[in-house]
Amino acid sequence: MAENDDGQERSEEPTQKKIQEAREKGQIPRSRELGGVAVMIFGAAGLLMSGGLLFDAAQSVFELNYELERDVLMSPDVMVDSLIVSAKTAFTALIPFYIAVVLAAVMIPPLVGGLNFSTKALAPKLSKLNPLTGLKKMFSTQSLMEILKAVSKFGLVSTVAILILDHNRNRFMELGFLPPHEAMAEGISIVAWALFILSCTLLVVAAIDVPFQLYQHNKQLKMTKQEVKDEYKDTEGKPEVKSKLRSKQREIAQSRMMSAVPDADVVITNPTHYAVALKYDPDKMLAPILVAKGADHIAMQIKKVALANDVMILNSPPLARSIYYHTELEREIPQGLFLAVAQVLAYVFQLQQFQKGKGPNPGTVPDFPVPEDLRKDE
């Protein structure tokens, strides 16, 4: 396990704040092997796609310069014009190659670590001039990995190059017997395919390097338990963070409260300013429990959920205000409201029986008794 300067073990995964700070400093995982291999593969593909253009361009340049007469060879103007035309022809033929290489150089490296631009990474660091730091890097895991990659690349490229040369030995020998234009086309094809195969071979090194770079980056950012605690204290102490936490807690509590409304037995309203939802199960509860309450827009939401789930809604402003102010969520109603709530539940039962055709109409909602000490005027 890695340790910091105080000898504490860096065993904790980096926090999001630590990762973000590292990105701001330009510390992101990058695989040079992946970028290099991508440029080679895309470049080889570009050469293969522009093989015909390269052949035509080479033939055109050859003919242009071959047709120059002897008396103009000493003319600077003619030679400069010939050079410019040759360069333009070659550049135009290589455009697909350039585009492929640029696309690879721009698009592939960000696949590991993402896009990131940091001015801090450009600032000079005096610590880099420290010889002790340099010695540590020489004997680090990163340096060992770089040596292994270099040896692996040399071995792979050498082996594959020998196999390619051996496989194309007869084709190379035949080039001397072909007409110049055919030999040129065949030579371009052999070189492009050889480059493509060699590039694909180096994908093996890149496939090992990418997870290693991700592992190394994560290892460098790991934190001690004390660092995690300090960061948590620092973050939690910020007013904006506390505000966000409280807001999130309110959202969670409100969501949980709304999910309890469909199971309520009745919702009592003000009718617009307050709404309280009660539930009573005589087999499990000693008294009715307040499962949801809210004022203004939250009260409207409670009523909306109740309507959507066929929960009975009664309008009793004094009782709704009393329950709202004197009862906590998921707590039993005060003993002084037992009689009023019992009458509410009885009225709800009678109304439900009437709607099923099993009882008389209980009439309009009565005035439920609320003790003076539990009343809350608007």
CSV table of C-alpha atoms in Angstrom, one decimal:
chain,number,residue,atom,x,y,z
A,1,MET,CA,0.0,0.0,0.0
A,2,ALA,CA,1.2,3.5,-0.8
A,3,GLU,CA,2.0,5.8,2.1
A,4,ASN,CA,2.1,9.6,2.5
A,5,ASP,CA,4.8,11.7,4.1
A,6,ASP,CA,3.5,11.0,7.6
A,7,GLY,CA,3.7,7.3,7.1
A,8,GLN,CA,-0.1,6.9,6.9
A,9,GLU,CA,-1.4,4.2,4.6
A,10,ARG,CA,-3.3,5.5,1.5
A,11,SER,CA,-6.0,2.9,1.5
A,12,GLU,CA,-9.1,5.0,0.7
A,13,GLU,CA,-10.4,5.5,-2.8
A,14,PRO,CA,-10.1,9.1,-4.0
A,15,THR,CA,-13.2,11.3,-3.5
A,16,GLN,CA,-14.9,13.1,-6.3
A,17,LYS,CA,-13.5,16.4,-5.0
A,18,LYS,CA,-9.9,14.9,-5.0
A,19,ILE,CA,-10.4,13.7,-8.6
A,20,GLN,CA,-11.8,17.1,-9.7
A,21,GLU,CA,-8.8,18.9,-8.1
A,22,ALA,CA,-6.4,16.6,-9.9
A,23,ARG,CA,-8.1,17.3,-13.2
A,24,GLU,CA,-7.8,21.0,-12.6
A,25,LYS,CA,-4.0,20.5,-12.1
A,26,GLY,CA,-3.9,18.5,-15.3
A,27,GLN,CA,-3.5,15.1,-13.6
A,28,ILE,CA,-5.5,12.7,-15.7
A,29,PRO,CA,-4.8,9.2,-16.8
A,30,ARG,CA,-3.3,9.1,-20.3
A,31,SER,CA,-1.9,6.2,-22.4
A,32,ARG,CA,0.8,7.3,-24.8
A,33,GLU,CA,0.8,3.8,-26.2
A,34,LEU,CA,-2.8,4.1,-27.2
A,35,GLY,CA,-2.4,7.5,-28.8
A,36,GLY,CA,0.8,6.4,-30.7
A,37,VAL,CA,-0.8,3.1,-31.9
A,38,ALA,CA,-3.9,4.9,-33.0
A,39,VAL,CA,-1.9,7.4,-35.1
A,40,MET,CA,0.0,4.6,-36.7
A,41,ILE,CA,-3.2,2.6,-37.5
A,42,PHE,CA,-5.1,5.6,-38.8
A,43,GLY,CA,-2.0,6.7,-40.8
A,44,ALA,CA,-1.6,3.3,-42.4
A,45,ALA,CA,-5.3,3.2,-43.2
A,46,GLY,CA,-5.0,6.7,-44.8
A,47,LEU,CA,-2.1,5.4,-46.9
A,48,LEU,CA,-4.1,2.4,-48.0
A,49,MET,CA,-7.1,4.6,-48.9
A,50,SER,CA,-4.9,7.1,-50.8
A,51,GLY,CA,-2.7,4.5,-52.5
A,52,GLY,CA,-4.1,5.4,-55.9
A,53,LEU,CA,-3.7,9.1,-55.3
A,54,LEU,CA,-0.1,8.6,-54.1
A,55,PHE,CA,0.7,6.5,-57.2
A,56,ASP,CA,-0.8,9.1,-59.6
A,57,ALA,CA,1.0,11.9,-57.7
A,58,ALA,CA,4.4,10.1,-57.8
A,59,GLN,CA,4.0,9.4,-61.5
A,60,SER,CA,3.0,13.0,-62.2
A,61,VAL,CA,6.0,14.4,-60.2
A,62,PHE,CA,8.3,11.9,-61.9
A,63,GLU,CA,7.1,12.9,-65.4
A,64,LEU,CA,7.2,16.6,-64.6
A,65,ASN,CA,10.8,16.5,-63.5
A,66,TYR,CA,11.9,13.9,-66.0
A,67,GLU,CA,10.7,16.1,-68.9
A,68,LEU,CA,12.8,19.1,-67.9
A,69,GLU,CA,15.2,20.0,-70.6
A,70,ARG,CA,18.9,20.3,-69.9
A,71,ASP,CA,19.1,24.0,-70.7
A,72,VAL,CA,16.5,24.9,-68.0
A,73,LEU,CA,18.1,22.9,-65.2
A,74,MET,CA,20.3,25.9,-64.3
A,75,SER,CA,17.4,28.3,-64.2
A,76,PRO,CA,16.4,29.1,-60.6
A,77,ASP,CA,12.9,30.2,-61.5
A,78,VAL,CA,12.1,27.1,-63.5
A,79,MET,CA,13.5,24.8,-60.7
A,80,VAL,CA,11.6,26.7,-58.0
A,81,ASP,CA,8.3,26.4,-60.0
A,82,SER,CA,9.0,22.7,-60.5
A,83,LEU,CA,9.6,22.2,-56.8
A,84,ILE,CA,6.4,24.1,-55.9
A,85,VAL,CA,4.3,22.1,-58.3
A,86,SER,CA,5.8,18.8,-57.0
A,87,ALA,CA,5.2,19.8,-53.4
A,88,LYS,CA,1.6,20.7,-54.1
A,89,THR,CA,1.0,17.5,-55.9
A,90,ALA,CA,2.5,15.4,-53.1
A,91,PHE,CA,0.6,17.4,-50.4
A,92,THR,CA,-2.7,16.9,-52.2
A,93,ALA,CA,-2.2,13.2,-52.5
A,94,LEU,CA,-1.4,12.9,-48.8
A,95,ILE,CA,-4.5,14.8,-47.6
A,96,PRO,CA,-6.3,11.6,-46.6
A,97,PHE,CA,-3.3,10.5,-44.7
A,98,TYR,CA,-3.0,13.9,-42.9
A,99,ILE,CA,-6.8,13.8,-42.0
A,100,ALA,CA,-6.5,10.3,-40.6
A,101,VAL,CA,-3.5,11.1,-38.5
A,102,VAL,CA,-5.0,14.3,-37.1
A,103,LEU,CA,-8.3,12.6,-36.3
A,104,ALA,CA,-6.5,9.8,-34.4
A,105,ALA,CA,-4.3,12.3,-32.5
A,106,VAL,CA,-7.3,14.4,-31.4
A,107,MET,CA,-10.0,11.8,-30.9
A,108,ILE,CA,-8.3,8.7,-29.4
A,109,PRO,CA,-6.2,9.9,-26.4
A,110,PRO,CA,-9.3,11.5,-24.7
A,111,LEU,CA,-10.9,8.0,-24.6
A,112,VAL,CA,-8.7,7.4,-21.5
A,113,GLY,CA,-9.2,10.2,-19.0
A,114,GLY,CA,-11.5,12.4,-21.1
A,115,LEU,CA,-11.0,15.9,-22.5
A,116,ASN,CA,-9.2,18.2,-20.2
A,117,PHE,CA,-7.4,21.5,-20.4
A,118,SER,CA,-5.5,23.0,-17.5
A,119,THR,CA,-3.3,26.1,-17.4
A,120,LYS,CA,-1.8,24.8,-14.1
A,121,ALA,CA,-0.3,21.9,-16.0
A,122,LEU,CA,1.6,24.4,-18.2
A,123,ALA,CA,3.2,26.2,-15.2
A,124,PRO,CA,6.8,25.5,-14.5
A,125,LYS,CA,7.5,23.4,-11.4
A,126,LEU,CA,10.8,23.8,-9.5
A,127,SER,CA,10.3,20.3,-8.0
A,128,LYS,CA,11.0,18.8,-11.4
A,129,LEU,CA,14.6,20.1,-11.1
A,130,ASN,CA,15.1,18.3,-7.8
A,131,PRO,CA,17.7,15.5,-8.4
A,132,LEU,CA,16.2,13.3,-5.6
A,133,THR,CA,12.8,13.4,-7.3
A,134,GLY,CA,14.4,12.3,-10.5
A,135,LEU,CA,16.2,9.4,-8.8
A,136,LYS,CA,12.9,8.3,-7.2
A,137,LYS,CA,11.2,8.3,-10.7
A,138,MET,CA,14.1,6.3,-12.1
A,139,PHE,CA,13.4,3.4,-9.7
A,140,SER,CA,9.6,3.8,-9.6
A,141,THR,CA,6.9,1.3,-10.8
A,142,GLN,CA,6.2,3.7,-13.7
A,143,SER,CA,9.8,3.6,-14.9
A,144,LEU,CA,9.8,-0.2,-14.7
A,145,MET,CA,6.7,-0.3,-16.7
A,146,GLU,CA,8.2,2.0,-19.3
A,147,ILE,CA,11.2,-0.3,-19.7
A,148,LEU,CA,9.0,-3.4,-20.0
A,149,LYS,CA,6.9,-1.6,-22.7
A,150,ALA,CA,10.0,-0.6,-24.6
A,151,VAL,CA,11.4,-4.2,-24.5
A,152,SER,CA,8.0,-5.6,-25.5
A,153,LYS,CA,7.6,-3.2,-28.4
A,154,PHE,CA,11.1,-3.9,-29.6
A,155,GLY,CA,10.5,-7.7,-29.4
A,156,LEU,CA,7.0,-7.5,-31.1
A,157,VAL,CA,8.0,-5.1,-33.8
A,158,SER,CA,11.2,-7.0,-34.6
A,159,THR,CA,9.4,-10.4,-34.8
A,160,VAL,CA,6.5,-9.1,-36.9
A,161,ALA,CA,8.8,-7.2,-39.2
A,162,ILE,CA,10.9,-10.3,-39.8
A,163,LEU,CA,7.8,-12.3,-40.6
A,164,ILE,CA,6.5,-9.6,-42.9
A,165,LEU,CA,9.8,-9.4,-44.8
A,166,ASP,CA,9.9,-13.2,-45.1
A,167,HIS,CA,6.3,-13.4,-46.3
A,168,ASN,CA,6.9,-10.7,-48.9
A,169,ARG,CA,10.4,-11.8,-49.9
A,170,ASN,CA,9.3,-12.9,-53.4
A,171,ARG,CA,7.3,-9.8,-53.9
A,172,PHE,CA,10.3,-7.6,-53.1
A,173,MET,CA,12.4,-9.6,-55.6
A,174,GLU,CA,9.8,-9.2,-58.3
A,175,LEU,CA,9.7,-5.4,-58.0
A,176,GLY,CA,12.9,-5.2,-60.0
A,177,PHE,CA,11.3,-6.9,-63.0
A,178,LEU,CA,8.2,-4.8,-63.0
A,179,PRO,CA,7.6,-1.6,-65.0
A,180,PRO,CA,8.4,1.5,-62.9
A,181,HIS,CA,4.7,2.5,-62.4
A,182,GLU,CA,3.7,-1.0,-61.4
A,183,ALA,CA,6.7,-1.4,-59.1
A,184,MET,CA,5.8,1.9,-57.5
A,185,ALA,CA,2.2,0.9,-56.9
A,186,GLU,CA,3.2,-2.5,-55.5
A,187,GLY,CA,5.9,-0.9,-53.2
A,188,ILE,CA,3.4,1.5,-51.8
A,189,SER,CA,0.9,-1.3,-51.1
A,190,ILE,CA,3.5,-3.4,-49.4
A,191,VAL,CA,4.7,-0.6,-47.2
A,192,ALA,CA,1.2,0.5,-46.2
A,193,TRP,CA,0.1,-3.0,-45.3
A,194,ALA,CA,3.3,-3.7,-43.4
A,195,LEU,CA,2.8,-0.5,-41.4
A,196,PHE,CA,-0.9,-1.4,-40.7
A,197,ILE,CA,0.1,-4.9,-39.5
A,198,LEU,CA,2.9,-3.5,-37.3
A,199,SER,CA,0.5,-1.0,-35.8
A,200,CYS,CA,-2.1,-3.6,-35.0
A,201,THR,CA,0.6,-5.7,-33.3
A,202,LEU,CA,1.3,-2.8,-31.0
A,203,LEU,CA,-2.3,-2.8,-29.9
A,204,VAL,CA,-1.2,-5.6,-27.5
A,205,VAL,CA,1.1,-3.2,-25.7
A,206,ALA,CA,-1.7,-0.5,-25.6
A,207,ALA,CA,-4.2,-3.0,-24.2
A,208,ILE,CA,-1.8,-3.7,-21.3
A,209,ASP,CA,-0.8,0.0,-20.9
A,210,VAL,CA,-4.4,1.4,-20.7
A,211,PRO,CA,-5.5,-0.5,-17.5
A,212,PHE,CA,-2.1,0.0,-16.0
A,213,GLN,CA,-2.3,3.8,-16.4
A,214,LEU,CA,-5.8,3.9,-14.9
A,215,TYR,CA,-4.6,1.8,-12.0
A,216,GLN,CA,-1.5,4.1,-11.5
A,217,HIS,CA,-3.6,7.2,-11.6
A,218,ASN,CA,-6.1,5.9,-9.1
A,219,LYS,CA,-3.2,4.7,-6.9
A,220,GLN,CA,-1.6,8.2,-7.0
A,221,LEU,CA,-4.9,9.8,-5.9
A,222,LYS,CA,-5.7,7.4,-3.1
A,223,MET,CA,-6.1,9.1,0.3
A,224,THR,CA,-5.5,8.3,3.9
A,225,LYS,CA,-8.4,7.9,6.3
A,226,GLN,CA,-7.4,11.2,7.9
A,227,GLU,CA,-7.5,13.0,4.6
A,228,VAL,CA,-11.0,11.7,3.9
A,229,LYS,CA,-12.2,12.9,7.3
A,230,ASP,CA,-10.6,16.3,6.9
A,231,GLU,CA,-12.1,16.7,3.4
A,232,TYR,CA,-15.5,15.7,4.7
A,233,LYS,CA,-15.3,18.2,7.6
A,234,ASP,CA,-14.2,20.9,5.2
A,235,THR,CA,-16.9,20.2,2.7
A,236,GLU,CA,-19.7,19.7,5.3
A,237,GLY,CA,-18.8,23.0,6.9
A,238,LYS,CA,-19.6,25.1,3.9
A,239,PRO,CA,-23.0,26.9,4.0
A,240,GLU,CA,-23.8,26.1,0.4
A,241,VAL,CA,-23.1,22.4,0.9
A,242,LYS,CA,-25.3,22.4,4.1
A,243,SER,CA,-28.0,24.1,2.2
A,244,LYS,CA,-27.9,21.5,-0.6
A,245,LEU,CA,-28.0,18.7,1.9
A,246,ARG,CA,-31.0,20.2,3.7
A,247,SER,CA,-32.7,20.7,0.4
A,248,LYS,CA,-32.0,17.1,-0.6
A,249,GLN,CA,-33.2,15.8,2.7
A,250,ARG,CA,-36.4,17.7,2.3
A,251,GLU,CA,-36.9,16.3,-1.1
A,252,ILE,CA,-36.4,12.7,0.1
A,253,ALA,CA,-38.7,13.3,3.1
A,254,GLN,CA,-41.4,14.8,0.9
A,255,SER,CA,-41.2,12.0,-1.6
A,256,ARG,CA,-41.5,9.4,1.2
A,257,MET,CA,-44.4,11.2,2.7
A,258,MET,CA,-46.2,11.4,-0.7
A,259,SER,CA,-45.8,7.7,-1.2
A,260,ALA,CA,-47.7,7.1,2.1
A,261,VAL,CA,-50.8,9.1,1.0
A,262,PRO,CA,-52.4,6.3,-1.2
A,263,ASP,CA,-52.6,4.1,1.9
A,264,ALA,CA,-54.2,6.8,4.1
A,265,ASP,CA,-57.8,6.4,5.3
A,266,VAL,CA,-58.7,10.0,5.0
A,267,VAL,CA,-57.3,13.4,4.1
A,268,ILE,CA,-58.5,16.4,6.1
A,269,THR,CA,-58.1,19.8,4.4
A,270,ASN,CA,-58.4,23.5,5.3
A,271,PRO,CA,-59.4,23.3,2.2
A,272,THR,CA,-56.6,25.1,0.3
A,273,HIS,CA,-53.9,26.1,2.9
A,274,TYR,CA,-53.5,22.8,4.9
A,275,ALA,CA,-53.9,19.1,4.3
A,276,VAL,CA,-53.2,16.2,6.6
A,277,ALA,CA,-53.5,12.5,5.8
A,278,LEU,CA,-54.4,10.0,8.6
A,279,LYS,CA,-54.2,6.2,8.8
A,280,TYR,CA,-55.6,3.9,11.4
A,281,ASP,CA,-55.2,0.1,11.7
A,282,PRO,CA,-56.8,-1.0,15.0
A,283,ASP,CA,-54.9,-4.3,14.9
A,284,LYS,CA,-51.5,-2.6,14.7
A,285,MET,CA,-52.0,0.9,16.1
A,286,LEU,CA,-53.1,2.3,19.4
A,287,ALA,CA,-54.3,5.6,17.8
A,288,PRO,CA,-54.5,7.1,14.3
A,289,ILE,CA,-51.1,8.1,12.8
A,290,LEU,CA,-50.3,11.2,10.7
A,291,VAL,CA,-48.7,9.9,7.5
A,292,ALA,CA,-48.5,13.2,5.5
A,293,LYS,CA,-49.0,16.9,6.1
A,294,GLY,CA,-48.4,20.0,4.1
A,295,ALA,CA,-49.3,23.6,3.6
A,296,ASP,CA,-50.0,25.6,0.4
A,297,HIS,CA,-48.5,23.8,-2.7
A,298,ILE,CA,-47.6,20.7,-0.7
A,299,ALA,CA,-51.2,20.5,0.6
A,300,MET,CA,-52.4,20.7,-3.0
A,301,GLN,CA,-50.0,17.8,-3.9
A,302,ILE,CA,-51.4,15.7,-1.1
A,303,LYS,CA,-54.9,16.3,-2.3
A,304,LYS,CA,-53.9,15.5,-5.9
A,305,VAL,CA,-52.4,12.2,-4.8
A,306,ALA,CA,-55.4,11.4,-2.7
A,307,LEU,CA,-57.8,12.0,-5.5
A,308,ALA,CA,-55.7,9.9,-7.9
A,309,ASN,CA,-55.9,7.0,-5.4
A,310,ASP,CA,-59.6,7.3,-4.3
A,311,VAL,CA,-58.7,8.4,-0.7
A,312,MET,CA,-61.5,10.2,1.0
A,313,ILE,CA,-61.0,14.0,1.3
A,314,LEU,CA,-63.0,15.9,4.0
A,315,ASN,CA,-63.0,19.7,4.5
A,316,SER,CA,-62.6,20.6,8.2
A,317,PRO,CA,-60.4,23.7,8.6
A,318,PRO,CA,-60.2,23.8,12.5
A,319,LEU,CA,-59.3,20.1,12.7
A,320,ALA,CA,-56.9,20.2,9.8
A,321,ARG,CA,-55.0,23.1,11.3
A,322,SER,CA,-55.0,21.5,14.8
A,323,ILE,CA,-53.5,18.2,13.5
A,324,TYR,CA,-51.0,20.1,11.3
A,325,TYR,CA,-49.6,22.1,14.1
A,326,HIS,CA,-49.8,19.6,17.0
A,327,THR,CA,-48.8,16.3,15.3
A,328,GLU,CA,-45.4,15.2,14.0
A,329,LEU,CA,-45.1,13.0,10.9
A,330,GLU,CA,-45.5,9.3,11.5
A,331,ARG,CA,-46.7,10.0,15.1
A,332,GLU,CA,-50.0,9.4,16.8
A,333,ILE,CA,-52.4,12.3,17.0
A,334,PRO,CA,-52.8,14.1,20.4
A,335,GLN,CA,-55.1,12.4,22.9
A,336,GLY,CA,-57.3,15.6,22.9
A,337,LEU,CA,-58.1,14.9,19.2
A,338,PHE,CA,-59.1,11.3,19.6
A,339,LEU,CA,-62.9,12.1,19.7
A,340,ALA,CA,-62.8,14.3,16.7
A,341,VAL,CA,-60.7,11.9,14.6
A,342,ALA,CA,-62.9,9.0,15.7
A,343,GLN,CA,-65.9,10.9,14.4
A,344,VAL,CA,-64.0,11.5,11.1
A,345,LEU,CA,-63.3,7.9,10.6
A,346,ALA,CA,-66.8,6.9,11.5
A,347,TYR,CA,-68.2,9.4,9.0
A,348,VAL,CA,-65.8,8.1,6.3
A,349,PHE,CA,-66.9,4.5,7.0
A,350,GLN,CA,-70.6,5.5,6.8
A,351,LEU,CA,-70.0,7.4,3.6
A,352,GLN,CA,-68.2,4.5,2.0
A,353,GLN,CA,-71.0,2.2,3.0
A,354,PHE,CA,-73.5,4.6,1.5
A,355,GLN,CA,-71.6,4.7,-1.8
A,356,LYS,CA,-71.6,0.9,-1.9
A,357,GLY,CA,-75.4,0.9,-1.3
A,358,LYS,CA,-75.1,-0.7,2.1
A,359,GLY,CA,-76.2,2.1,4.3
A,360,PRO,CA,-78.0,5.5,4.6
A,361,ASN,CA,-76.5,8.8,3.5
A,362,PRO,CA,-74.6,10.3,6.5
A,363,GLY,CA,-75.3,13.8,5.2
A,364,THR,CA,-73.0,16.7,5.1
A,365,VAL,CA,-69.7,16.8,6.8
A,366,PRO,CA,-70.4,17.7,10.5
A,367,ASP,CA,-68.3,20.1,12.7
A,368,PHE,CA,-65.8,17.9,14.4
A,369,PRO,CA,-65.0,19.0,18.0
A,370,VAL,CA,-61.6,20.5,18.5
A,371,PRO,CA,-60.5,21.4,22.1
A,372,GLU,CA,-59.7,25.0,22.7
A,373,ASP,CA,-56.1,24.3,23.8
A,374,LEU,CA,-55.5,22.5,20.5
A,375,ARG,CA,-57.1,25.1,18.2
A,376,LYS,CA,-55.0,27.0,15.8
A,377,ASP,CA,-56.6,30.1,14.3
A,378,GLU,CA,-55.6,31.2,10.8
